[in-house]
mmCIF file of C-alpha atoms in Angstrom:
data_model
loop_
_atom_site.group_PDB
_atom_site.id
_atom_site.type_symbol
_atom_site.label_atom_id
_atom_site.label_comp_id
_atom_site.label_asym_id
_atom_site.label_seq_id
_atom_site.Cartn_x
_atom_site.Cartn_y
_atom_site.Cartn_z
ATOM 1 C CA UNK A 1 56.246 99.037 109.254
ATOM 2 C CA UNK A 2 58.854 97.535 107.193
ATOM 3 C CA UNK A 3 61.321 95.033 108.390
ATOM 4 C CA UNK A 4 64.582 94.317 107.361
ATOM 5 C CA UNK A 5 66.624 91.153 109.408
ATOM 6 C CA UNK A 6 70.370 90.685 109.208
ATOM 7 C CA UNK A 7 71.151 86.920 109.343
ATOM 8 C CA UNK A 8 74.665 86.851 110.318
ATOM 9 C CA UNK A 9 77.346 84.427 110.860
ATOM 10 C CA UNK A 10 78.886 86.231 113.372
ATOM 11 C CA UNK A 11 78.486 86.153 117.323
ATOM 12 C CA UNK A 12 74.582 85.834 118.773
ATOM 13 C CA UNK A 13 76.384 88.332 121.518
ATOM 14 C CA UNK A 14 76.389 91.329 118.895
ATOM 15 C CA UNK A 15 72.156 90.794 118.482
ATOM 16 C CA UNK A 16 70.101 93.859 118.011
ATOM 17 C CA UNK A 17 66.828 95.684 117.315
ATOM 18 C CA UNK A 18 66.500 98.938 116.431
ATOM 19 C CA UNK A 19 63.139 101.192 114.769
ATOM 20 C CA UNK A 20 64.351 104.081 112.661
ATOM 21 C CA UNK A 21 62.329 106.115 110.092
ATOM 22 C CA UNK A 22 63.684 106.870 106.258
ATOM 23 C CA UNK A 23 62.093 109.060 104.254
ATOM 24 C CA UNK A 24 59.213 109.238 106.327
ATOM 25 C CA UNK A 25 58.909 104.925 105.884
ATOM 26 C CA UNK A 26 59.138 103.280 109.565
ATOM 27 C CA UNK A 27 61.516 100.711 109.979
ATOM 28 C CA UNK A 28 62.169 97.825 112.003
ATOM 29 C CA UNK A 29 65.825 96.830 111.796
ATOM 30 C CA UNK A 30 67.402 93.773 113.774
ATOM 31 C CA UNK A 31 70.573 91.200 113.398
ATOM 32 C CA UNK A 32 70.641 88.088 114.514
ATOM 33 C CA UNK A 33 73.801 86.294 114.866
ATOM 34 C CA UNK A 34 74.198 82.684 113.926
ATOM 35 C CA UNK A 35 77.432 82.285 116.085
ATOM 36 C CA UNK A 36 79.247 80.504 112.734
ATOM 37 C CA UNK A 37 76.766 78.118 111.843
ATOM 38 C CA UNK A 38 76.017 78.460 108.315
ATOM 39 C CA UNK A 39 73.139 75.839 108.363
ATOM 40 C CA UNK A 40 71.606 77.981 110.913
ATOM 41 C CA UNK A 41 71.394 80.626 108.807
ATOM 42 C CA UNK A 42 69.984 78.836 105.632
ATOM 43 C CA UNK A 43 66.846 77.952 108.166
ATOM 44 C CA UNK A 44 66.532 81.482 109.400
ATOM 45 C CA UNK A 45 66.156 82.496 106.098
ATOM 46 C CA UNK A 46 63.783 79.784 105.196
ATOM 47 C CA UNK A 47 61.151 80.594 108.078
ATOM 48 C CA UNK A 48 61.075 84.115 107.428
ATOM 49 C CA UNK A 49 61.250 84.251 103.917
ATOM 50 C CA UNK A 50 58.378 86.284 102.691
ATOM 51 C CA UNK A 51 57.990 87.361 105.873
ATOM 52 C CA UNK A 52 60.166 90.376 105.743
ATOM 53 C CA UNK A 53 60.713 93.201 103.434
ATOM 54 C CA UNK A 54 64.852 92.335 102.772
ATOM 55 C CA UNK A 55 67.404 90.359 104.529
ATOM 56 C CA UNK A 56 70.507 91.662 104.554
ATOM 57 C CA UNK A 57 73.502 88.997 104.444
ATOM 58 C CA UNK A 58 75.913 89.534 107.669
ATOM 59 C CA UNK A 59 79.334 88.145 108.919
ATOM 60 C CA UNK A 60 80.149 86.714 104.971
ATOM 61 C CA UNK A 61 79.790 88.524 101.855
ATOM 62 C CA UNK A 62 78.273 86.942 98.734
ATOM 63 C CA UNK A 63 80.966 88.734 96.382
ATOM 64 C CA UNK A 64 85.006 89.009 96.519
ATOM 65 C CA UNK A 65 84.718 92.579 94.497
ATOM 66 C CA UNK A 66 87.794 93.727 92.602
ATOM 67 C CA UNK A 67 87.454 96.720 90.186
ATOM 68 C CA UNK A 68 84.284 96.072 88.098
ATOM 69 C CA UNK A 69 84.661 92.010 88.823
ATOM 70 C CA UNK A 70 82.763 90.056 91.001
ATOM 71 C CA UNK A 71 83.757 86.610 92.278
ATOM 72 C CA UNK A 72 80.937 84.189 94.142
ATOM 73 C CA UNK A 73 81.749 83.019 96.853
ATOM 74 C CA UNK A 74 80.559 79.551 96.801
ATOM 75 C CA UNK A 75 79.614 79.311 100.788
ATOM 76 C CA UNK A 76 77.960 82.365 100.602
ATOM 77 C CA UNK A 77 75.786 81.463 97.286
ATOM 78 C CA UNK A 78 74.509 78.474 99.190
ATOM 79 C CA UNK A 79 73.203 80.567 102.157
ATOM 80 C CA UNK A 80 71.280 82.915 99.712
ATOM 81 C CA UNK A 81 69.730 80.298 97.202
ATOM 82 C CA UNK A 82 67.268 79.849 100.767
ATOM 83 C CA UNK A 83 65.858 82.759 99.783
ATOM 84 C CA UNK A 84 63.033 82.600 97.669
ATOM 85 C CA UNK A 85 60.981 85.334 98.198
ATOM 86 C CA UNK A 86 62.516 88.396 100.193
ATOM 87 C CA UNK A 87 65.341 89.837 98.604
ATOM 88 C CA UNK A 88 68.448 89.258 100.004
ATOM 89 C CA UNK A 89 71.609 91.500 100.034
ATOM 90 C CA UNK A 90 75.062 92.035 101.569
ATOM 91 C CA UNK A 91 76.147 95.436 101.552
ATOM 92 C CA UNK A 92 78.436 95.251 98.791
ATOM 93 C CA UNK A 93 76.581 97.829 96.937
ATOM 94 C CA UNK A 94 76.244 100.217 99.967
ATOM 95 C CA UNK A 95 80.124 99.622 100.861
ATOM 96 C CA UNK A 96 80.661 100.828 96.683
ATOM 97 C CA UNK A 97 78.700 103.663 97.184
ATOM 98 C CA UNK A 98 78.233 104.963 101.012
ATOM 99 C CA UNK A 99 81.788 104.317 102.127
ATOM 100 C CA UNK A 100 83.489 106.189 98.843
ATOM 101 C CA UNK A 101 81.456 109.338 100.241
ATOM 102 C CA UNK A 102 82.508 109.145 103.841
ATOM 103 C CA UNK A 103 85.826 109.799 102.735
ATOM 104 C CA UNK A 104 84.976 112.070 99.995
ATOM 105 C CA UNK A 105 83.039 114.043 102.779
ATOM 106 C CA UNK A 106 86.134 113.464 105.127
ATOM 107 C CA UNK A 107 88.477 115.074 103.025
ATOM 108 C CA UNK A 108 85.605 117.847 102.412
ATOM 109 C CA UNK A 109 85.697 118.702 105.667
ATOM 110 C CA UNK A 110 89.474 118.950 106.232
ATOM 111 C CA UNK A 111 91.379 115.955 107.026
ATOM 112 C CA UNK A 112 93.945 115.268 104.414
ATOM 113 C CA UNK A 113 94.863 111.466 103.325
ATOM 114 C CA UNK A 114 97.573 112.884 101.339
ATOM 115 C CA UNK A 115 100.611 110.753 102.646
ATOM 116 C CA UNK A 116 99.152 109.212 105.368
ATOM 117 C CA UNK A 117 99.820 105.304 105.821
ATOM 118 C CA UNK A 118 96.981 103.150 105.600
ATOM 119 C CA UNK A 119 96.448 99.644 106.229
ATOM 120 C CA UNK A 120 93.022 98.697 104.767
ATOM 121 C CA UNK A 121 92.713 95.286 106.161
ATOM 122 C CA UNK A 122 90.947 93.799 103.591
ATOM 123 C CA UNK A 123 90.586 95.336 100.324
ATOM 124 C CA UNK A 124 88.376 92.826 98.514
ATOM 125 C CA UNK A 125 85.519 93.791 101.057
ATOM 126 C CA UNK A 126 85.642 97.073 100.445
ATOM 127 C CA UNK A 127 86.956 97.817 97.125
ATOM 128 C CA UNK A 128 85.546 101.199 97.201
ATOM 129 C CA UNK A 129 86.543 103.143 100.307
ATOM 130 C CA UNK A 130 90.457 101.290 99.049
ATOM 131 C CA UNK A 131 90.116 103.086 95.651
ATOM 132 C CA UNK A 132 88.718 106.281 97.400
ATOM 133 C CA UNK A 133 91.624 105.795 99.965
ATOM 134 C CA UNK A 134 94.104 105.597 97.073
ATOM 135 C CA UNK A 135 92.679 108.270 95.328
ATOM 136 C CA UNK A 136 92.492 110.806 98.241
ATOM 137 C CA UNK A 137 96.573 110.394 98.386
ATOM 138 C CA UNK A 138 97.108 107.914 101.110
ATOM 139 C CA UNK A 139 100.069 105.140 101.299
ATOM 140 C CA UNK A 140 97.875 102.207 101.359
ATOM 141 C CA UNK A 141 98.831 98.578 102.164
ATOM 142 C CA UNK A 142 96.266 95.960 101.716
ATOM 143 C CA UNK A 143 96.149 93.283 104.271
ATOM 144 C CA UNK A 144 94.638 90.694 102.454
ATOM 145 C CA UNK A 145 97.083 88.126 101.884
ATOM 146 C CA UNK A 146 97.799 88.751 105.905
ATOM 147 C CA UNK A 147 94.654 88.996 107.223
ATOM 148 C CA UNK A 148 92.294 87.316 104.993
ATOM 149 C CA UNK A 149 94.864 84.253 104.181
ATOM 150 C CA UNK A 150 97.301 84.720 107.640
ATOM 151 C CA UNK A 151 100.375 84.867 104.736
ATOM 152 C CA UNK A 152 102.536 88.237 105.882
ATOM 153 C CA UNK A 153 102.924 89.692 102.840
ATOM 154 C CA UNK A 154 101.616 93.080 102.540
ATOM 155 C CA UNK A 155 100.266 94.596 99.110
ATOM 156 C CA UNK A 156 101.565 98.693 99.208
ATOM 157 C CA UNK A 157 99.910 99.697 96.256
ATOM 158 C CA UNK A 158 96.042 99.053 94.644
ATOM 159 C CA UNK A 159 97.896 97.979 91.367
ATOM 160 C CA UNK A 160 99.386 95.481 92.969
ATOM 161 C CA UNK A 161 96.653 94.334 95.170
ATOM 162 C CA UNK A 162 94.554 94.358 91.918
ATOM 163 C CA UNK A 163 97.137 91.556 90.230
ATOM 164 C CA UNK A 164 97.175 89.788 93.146
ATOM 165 C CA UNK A 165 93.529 89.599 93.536
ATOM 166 C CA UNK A 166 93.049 88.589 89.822
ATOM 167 C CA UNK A 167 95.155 85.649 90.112
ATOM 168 C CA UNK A 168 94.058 84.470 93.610
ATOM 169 C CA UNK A 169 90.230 85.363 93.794
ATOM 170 C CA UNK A 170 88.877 82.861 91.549
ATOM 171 C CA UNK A 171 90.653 80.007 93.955
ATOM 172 C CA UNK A 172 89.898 81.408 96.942
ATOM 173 C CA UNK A 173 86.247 82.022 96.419
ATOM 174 C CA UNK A 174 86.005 78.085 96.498
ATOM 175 C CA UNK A 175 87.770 77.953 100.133
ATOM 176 C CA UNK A 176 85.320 77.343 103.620
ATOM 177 C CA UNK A 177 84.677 80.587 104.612
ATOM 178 C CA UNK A 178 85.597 79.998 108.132
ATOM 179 C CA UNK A 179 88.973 79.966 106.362
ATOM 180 C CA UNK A 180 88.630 83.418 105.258
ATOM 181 C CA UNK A 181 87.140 85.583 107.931
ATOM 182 C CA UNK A 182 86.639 85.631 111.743
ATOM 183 C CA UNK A 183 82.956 83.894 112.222
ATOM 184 C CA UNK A 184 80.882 82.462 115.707
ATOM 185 C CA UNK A 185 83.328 83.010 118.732
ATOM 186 C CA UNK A 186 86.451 83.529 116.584
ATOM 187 C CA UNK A 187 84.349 87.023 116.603
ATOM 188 C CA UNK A 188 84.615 87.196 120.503
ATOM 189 C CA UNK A 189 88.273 86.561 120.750
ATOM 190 C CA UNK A 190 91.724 88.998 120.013
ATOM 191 C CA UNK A 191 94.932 87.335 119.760
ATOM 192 C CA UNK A 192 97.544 90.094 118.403
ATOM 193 C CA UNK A 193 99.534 89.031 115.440
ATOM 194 C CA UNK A 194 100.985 91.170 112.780
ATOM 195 C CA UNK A 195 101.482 93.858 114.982
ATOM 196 C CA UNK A 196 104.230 95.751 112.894
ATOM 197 C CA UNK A 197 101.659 96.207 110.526
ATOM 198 C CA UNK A 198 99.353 98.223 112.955
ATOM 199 C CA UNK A 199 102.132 99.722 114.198
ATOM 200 C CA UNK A 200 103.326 101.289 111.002
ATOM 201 C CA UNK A 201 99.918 102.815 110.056
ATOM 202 C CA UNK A 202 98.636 106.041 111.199
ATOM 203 C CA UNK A 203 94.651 105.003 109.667
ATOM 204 C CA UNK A 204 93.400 101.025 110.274
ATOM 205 C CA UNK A 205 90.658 100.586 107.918
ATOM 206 C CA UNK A 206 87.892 98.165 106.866
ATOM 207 C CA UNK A 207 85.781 95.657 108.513
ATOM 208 C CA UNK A 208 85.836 95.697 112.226
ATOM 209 C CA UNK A 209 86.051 91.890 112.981
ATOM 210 C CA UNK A 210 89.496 92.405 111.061
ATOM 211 C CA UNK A 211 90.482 94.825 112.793
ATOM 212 C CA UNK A 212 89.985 93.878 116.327
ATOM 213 C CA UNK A 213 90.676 89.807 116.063
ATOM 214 C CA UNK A 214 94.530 90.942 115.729
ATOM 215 C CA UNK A 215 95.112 94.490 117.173
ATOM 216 C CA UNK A 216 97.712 95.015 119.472
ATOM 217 C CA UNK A 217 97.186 96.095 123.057
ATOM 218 C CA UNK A 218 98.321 99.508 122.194
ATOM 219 C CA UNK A 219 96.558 101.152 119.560
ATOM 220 C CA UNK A 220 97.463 105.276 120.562
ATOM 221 C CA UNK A 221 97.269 107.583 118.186
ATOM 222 C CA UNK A 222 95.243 105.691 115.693
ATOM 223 C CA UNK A 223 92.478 106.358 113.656
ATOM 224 C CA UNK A 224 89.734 103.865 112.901
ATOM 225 C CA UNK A 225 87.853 103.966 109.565
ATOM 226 C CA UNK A 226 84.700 100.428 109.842
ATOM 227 C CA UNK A 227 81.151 100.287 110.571
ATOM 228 C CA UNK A 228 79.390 97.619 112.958
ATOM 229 C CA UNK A 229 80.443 98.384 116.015
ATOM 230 C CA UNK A 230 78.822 98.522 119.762
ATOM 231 C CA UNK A 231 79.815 100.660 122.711
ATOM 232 C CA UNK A 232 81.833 97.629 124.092
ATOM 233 C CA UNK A 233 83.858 97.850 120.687
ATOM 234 C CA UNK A 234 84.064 101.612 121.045
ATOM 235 C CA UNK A 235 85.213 101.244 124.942
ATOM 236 C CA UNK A 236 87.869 98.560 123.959
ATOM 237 C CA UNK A 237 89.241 101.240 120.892
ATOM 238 C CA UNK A 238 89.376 104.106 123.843
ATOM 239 C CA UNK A 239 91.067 102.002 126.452
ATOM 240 C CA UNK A 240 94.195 101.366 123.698
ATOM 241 C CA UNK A 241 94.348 104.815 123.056
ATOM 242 C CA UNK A 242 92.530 105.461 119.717
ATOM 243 C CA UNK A 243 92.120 108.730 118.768
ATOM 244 C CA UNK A 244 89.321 108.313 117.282
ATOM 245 C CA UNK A 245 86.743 106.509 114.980
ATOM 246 C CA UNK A 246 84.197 107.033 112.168
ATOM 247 C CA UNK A 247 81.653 104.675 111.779
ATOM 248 C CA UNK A 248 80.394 104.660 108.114
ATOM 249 C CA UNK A 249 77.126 104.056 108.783
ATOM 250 C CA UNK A 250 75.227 106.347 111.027
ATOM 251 C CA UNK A 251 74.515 105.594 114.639
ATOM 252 C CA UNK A 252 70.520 103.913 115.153
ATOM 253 C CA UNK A 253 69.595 102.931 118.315
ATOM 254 C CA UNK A 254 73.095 103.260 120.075
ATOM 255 C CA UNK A 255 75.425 101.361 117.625
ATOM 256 C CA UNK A 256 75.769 101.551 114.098
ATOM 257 C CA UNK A 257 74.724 98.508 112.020
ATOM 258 C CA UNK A 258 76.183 97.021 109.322
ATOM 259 C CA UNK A 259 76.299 98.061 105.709
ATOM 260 C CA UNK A 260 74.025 94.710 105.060
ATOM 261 C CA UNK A 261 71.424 96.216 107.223
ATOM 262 C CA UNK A 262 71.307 100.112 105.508
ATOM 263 C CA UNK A 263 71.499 98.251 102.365
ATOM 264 C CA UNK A 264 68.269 96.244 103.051
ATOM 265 C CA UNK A 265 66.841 99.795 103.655
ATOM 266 C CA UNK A 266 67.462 101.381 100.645
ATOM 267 C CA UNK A 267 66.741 98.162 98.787
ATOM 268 C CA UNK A 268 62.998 98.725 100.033
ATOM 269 C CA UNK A 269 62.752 102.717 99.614
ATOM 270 C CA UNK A 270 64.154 102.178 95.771
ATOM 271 C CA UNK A 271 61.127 99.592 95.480
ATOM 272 C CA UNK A 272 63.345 97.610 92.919
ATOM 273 C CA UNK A 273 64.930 94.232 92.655
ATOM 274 C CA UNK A 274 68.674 93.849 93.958
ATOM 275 C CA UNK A 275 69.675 93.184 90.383
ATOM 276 C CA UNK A 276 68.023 95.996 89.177
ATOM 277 C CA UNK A 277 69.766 98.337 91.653
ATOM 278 C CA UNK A 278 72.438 101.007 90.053
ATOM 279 C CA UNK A 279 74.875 102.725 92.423
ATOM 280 C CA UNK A 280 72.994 105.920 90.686
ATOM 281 C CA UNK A 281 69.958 105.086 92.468
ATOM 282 C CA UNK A 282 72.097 104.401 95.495
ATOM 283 C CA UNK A 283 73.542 107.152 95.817
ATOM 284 C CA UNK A 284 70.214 109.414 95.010
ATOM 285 C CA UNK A 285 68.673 107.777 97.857
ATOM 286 C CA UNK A 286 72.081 108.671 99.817
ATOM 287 C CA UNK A 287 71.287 112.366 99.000
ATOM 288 C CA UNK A 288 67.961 111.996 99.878
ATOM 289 C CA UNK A 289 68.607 110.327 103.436
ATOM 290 C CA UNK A 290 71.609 113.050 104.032
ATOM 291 C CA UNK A 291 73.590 110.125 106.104
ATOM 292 C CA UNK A 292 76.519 111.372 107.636
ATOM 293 C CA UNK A 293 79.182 108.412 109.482
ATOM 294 C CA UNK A 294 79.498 108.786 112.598
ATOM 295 C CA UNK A 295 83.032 110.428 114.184
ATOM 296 C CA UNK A 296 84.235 109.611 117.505
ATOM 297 C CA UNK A 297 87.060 111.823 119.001
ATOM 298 C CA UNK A 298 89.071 110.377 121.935
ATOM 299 C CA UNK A 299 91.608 112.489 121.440
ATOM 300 C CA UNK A 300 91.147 116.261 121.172
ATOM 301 C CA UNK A 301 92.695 117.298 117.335
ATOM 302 C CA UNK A 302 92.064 113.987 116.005
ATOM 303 C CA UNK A 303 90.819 114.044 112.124
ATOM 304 C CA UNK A 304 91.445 117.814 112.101
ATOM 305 C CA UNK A 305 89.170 120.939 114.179
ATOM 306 C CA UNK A 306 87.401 120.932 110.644
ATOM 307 C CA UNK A 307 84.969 117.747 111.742
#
C-alpha cells in the first residue's frame, strides 16, 4: 500500500486517515496537523522521511504563483529542505490543473459565471481556478490585499491583481507566514470582518481557512467554490444559509482532503520526480482517475437543475 502524509500547519483538530484506491494502486492517505508550529513540522518530516511514498505540504504553500511566475516563500522552503528522501509537494500543481476543470466542467454542465460577482479570496493560491473564473465571464475581485495582508482594498480585475502581485510578491514572500494566512488555532476561530465584501458576492471562492476565519453570520444565498473541508465545516456553511458548495476535490472517507494530499497521489501513480511533473501528465492522470468535485445543494435550484 502506498502512503501519502499531509504535514500541515493547520489545526491537529482537522486530523484524518482515509484508504482509497487509484487506478487500481491502494492508498493510505492521512493529515496531520501541526497546530502552527513550523518546527513541528520540519521533525515530522524528518522521522518519516523515506518512510512514505510523498508528503504533501498542508496549511502553507511553498509558491506565491502568478501567471507563469513562481515566488518562494522563504518559511515554506525551510520546512521542505527536511525532506531528503520522499518527495514533497503542495498542491500547487493540482490547484493549476484540477481546479481549472471543476469549473470548466461546471460551466459544462450548466451554470453560467457570465456576470456573476466573485470574490476569490486569495488569488495567489489559486491562480488557476482565478484565471478560469475570469475566463468563464465572472466579475471577479481578488481579496488578497484584504485577506492575505488585512489592507481593504479590493483588486476587481485579474489585470490588476496581476500588477499588484508583481510588485508586492517578491516582498511578501520574505514575511512570517503566520502573517499571511490563518495557521494553529487562528484555524479554529471566525471573527467577521470585511463583511461588505461577502455581502456583495453571489460566489466566495478559494481556500476554506479564508473563507471561514472572516465570514459573516449570514451567508444565504451563497455559493461556495474550496476544497478541505469536514462535515462540521459543511454544517456551519448550512446553518448561514449557503446554498450550496463544491468541493474540488472529491469526497474520501467522509471529507474531502486537500489538494496537497491528491497531489501526493498522482505524484506516485506518474512514478516521476515533482520537478519532472508537467500539468500534461497531470491532467492525463485526471482523465484517467475521472474525478469529479463534489456539489452540495442546500438550497433546491442552486448551481442550476443541470448538476
Amino acid at each position: 500500500m502506498k502512503r501519502v502524509v499531509s504535514i500541515s500547519l493547520g489545526s491537529s483538530k482537522r486530523n484524518h486517515v482515509a484508504r482509497a484506491e487509484f487506478l487500481g494502486v491502494p492508498f493510505e492517505l492521512s493529515r496531520i496537523g501541526t497546530d502552527g508550529d513550523m518546527d513541528k513540522m520540519i521533525d515530522l518530516i524528518r522521522e518519516m522521511d523515506g518512510e512514505v511514498d510523498a508528503f504533501g505540504l498542508g496549511g502553507m504553500d511553498l509558491y506565491l504563483r502568478v501567471g507563469s511566475r513562481k515566488y518562494l516563500l522563504r518559511d515554506a522552503a525551510r520546512v521542505v529542505r527536511a525532506a531528503r528522501k520522499t518527495p514533497i509537494v503542495d498542491g500547487g500543481g493540482l490547484k493549476d490543473t484540477l481546479e481549472r476543470r471543476v469549473i470548466a466542467q461546471l460551466a459544462r454542465e450548466g451554470f453560467s459565471f457570465r456576470g456573476k460577482k466573485v470574490l476569490m479570496v486569495c488569488a495567489v493560491d489559486r491562480f488557476g481556478m482565478a484565471e478560469a473564473l475570469a475566463e468563464a465571464g465572472a466579475d471577479l475581485t481578488c481579496g488578497d490585499l484584504i485577506f492575505g495582508l488585512g489592507l481593504p482594498i479590493p483588486l476587481r480585475s485579474l489585470p490588476t491583481f496581476r500588477r499588484v502581485a508583481y510588485l508586492a510578491a517578491p516582498l511578501v514572500r520574505l514575511l512570517p507566514f503566520k502573517m499571511l494566512y490563518p495557521t494553529g488555532r487562528d484555524q479554529d476561530r471566525i471573527e467577521p470582518r470585511y463583511n461588505r465584501f461577502y455581502q456583495e458576492a453571489e460566489i466566495v471562492a478559494g481556500d476554506f481557512h479564508f473563507i471561514r476565519r472572516y465570514m459573516p453570520e449570514d451567508m444565504a444565498g451563497k455559493i461556495i467554490i474550496t476544497n478541505t473541508v469536514t462535515q462540521a465545516d459543511i454544517e456551519e456553511l448550512k446553518a448561514r444559509g449557503v446554498a450550496a458548495l463544491v468541493t474540488t476535490t472529491p469526497e474520501i472517507g467522509g471529507r474531502s482532503f486537500g489538494t496537497n494530499v491528491l497531489e501526493g497521489v498522482l505524484l506516485v501513480l506518474s512514478g516521476k520526480r515533482p520537478e519532472e511533473v508537467r500539468s500534461e501528465d497531470y491532467n492525463a492522470l485526471l482523465d484517467r482517475l475521472g474525478l469529479r468535485p463534489r456539489i452540495l445543494r442546500f438550497t433546491e435550484g442552486a448551481l442550476g437543475a443541470g448538476n
